[in-house]
XYZ file of C-alpha atoms in Angstrom:
125
model
C -2.457 -26.859 38.922
C 1.157 -27.837 38.862
C 2.250 -29.860 41.954
C 5.625 -31.104 42.835
C 6.195 -33.834 45.426
C 9.783 -34.903 46.702
C 10.314 -38.126 48.170
C 13.507 -39.845 49.518
C 15.105 -42.142 52.156
C 14.826 -39.975 55.206
C 17.812 -41.189 57.108
C 21.211 -42.199 55.416
C 24.861 -43.070 56.884
C 27.911 -41.042 55.978
C 29.509 -42.121 52.675
C 26.321 -43.681 51.281
C 24.506 -42.390 48.312
C 21.118 -40.378 48.443
C 18.478 -40.703 45.519
C 15.748 -38.120 45.687
C 12.799 -38.004 43.398
C 10.596 -35.276 42.445
C 7.026 -36.326 40.956
C 5.481 -33.687 39.010
C 1.791 -33.383 38.133
C -0.032 -30.833 36.193
C 2.786 -30.099 33.794
C 5.254 -31.908 31.930
C 9.046 -31.977 32.642
C 9.557 -31.801 28.941
C 7.706 -28.751 28.459
C 10.008 -26.059 26.868
C 11.086 -22.945 28.865
C 11.610 -24.157 32.257
C 14.462 -25.341 34.863
C 13.607 -28.231 37.216
C 15.875 -27.407 39.880
C 16.830 -29.077 43.190
C 17.645 -26.695 46.191
C 18.066 -27.394 49.875
C 18.095 -25.744 53.114
C 20.427 -27.113 55.623
C 19.466 -26.365 59.510
C 19.913 -22.744 60.432
C 21.060 -21.777 56.971
C 19.800 -20.245 53.709
C 18.924 -21.905 50.555
C 21.349 -23.546 48.483
C 20.799 -24.358 44.698
C 22.306 -27.772 43.751
C 21.653 -27.973 39.968
C 18.831 -28.520 37.266
C 17.501 -30.316 34.341
C 15.810 -28.578 31.403
C 13.276 -29.875 28.733
C 15.929 -31.328 26.249
C 17.490 -33.245 29.229
C 20.668 -31.214 29.730
C 21.714 -30.550 33.257
C 23.960 -28.203 35.093
C 25.298 -28.576 38.435
C 26.565 -26.020 40.796
C 30.345 -26.179 41.242
C 29.773 -26.496 44.905
C 28.284 -29.926 44.320
C 29.896 -31.043 40.888
C 31.692 -34.308 41.204
C 29.223 -35.919 43.386
C 25.915 -34.999 42.040
C 23.793 -36.053 39.084
C 20.308 -35.118 38.163
C 18.294 -37.207 35.533
C 14.616 -37.840 34.655
C 12.107 -40.378 33.552
C 9.757 -38.836 31.162
C 7.689 -41.903 31.394
C 6.721 -41.134 35.073
C 7.498 -37.207 34.787
C 10.033 -37.474 37.591
C 13.175 -35.826 38.186
C 15.908 -37.656 40.171
C 18.712 -36.309 42.311
C 21.669 -38.356 43.141
C 24.156 -37.185 45.879
C 27.213 -39.424 46.513
C 29.561 -39.574 49.440
C 27.219 -37.852 51.739
C 28.296 -36.492 55.022
C 26.510 -34.824 58.059
C 26.958 -31.492 56.291
C 24.427 -32.831 53.695
C 21.752 -32.777 56.335
C 18.887 -30.549 55.008
C 15.383 -30.287 53.658
C 15.689 -31.029 49.919
C 13.209 -29.234 47.481
C 12.476 -29.504 43.867
C 11.199 -26.258 42.196
C 10.429 -25.079 38.697
C 11.742 -21.632 37.381
C 11.523 -20.230 33.920
C 14.548 -20.244 31.702
C 16.197 -16.968 31.539
C 15.669 -16.115 35.403
C 18.701 -16.596 37.767
C 18.627 -19.753 39.365
C 19.667 -18.494 42.672
C 16.890 -15.882 42.792
C 14.621 -18.348 44.801
C 11.577 -15.640 44.846
C 11.279 -16.051 41.138
C 10.304 -19.893 41.332
C 6.651 -20.240 40.436
C 6.254 -23.958 42.100
C 7.986 -25.653 44.911
C 7.346 -28.934 46.273
C 6.999 -29.339 50.295
C 10.469 -30.421 50.610
C 11.742 -33.822 52.080
C 14.154 -33.908 55.041
C 17.405 -35.798 54.521
C 19.569 -36.527 57.707
C 22.965 -38.053 57.532
C 24.223 -39.523 60.592
C 28.028 -39.986 61.065
């Protein structure tokens, strides 16, 4: 059984950096053929794809988040980390990590096979 679990600070202030961690069990983040993505849902809005990391360690960040976002991993802990810099209240959202198969569209959210429960991030002004 593959399980993903996000963790993060919960409440941060504007201009700070948010670091979120996705801990994976039941699969390895170095298994070939998968994207490990970060996705968020702001209040009252739809899902937004942020970026992914693949088995080789390569990453791709959505242009909407590039310049202030990075994704990395710790293979010894089987964890994927999202760093989001210079946050504003508009970054308030539930943040999810999820797995998808390479070749499928990263914005086809119904095609992801495993999701974490999500972690709330609230940015105060």
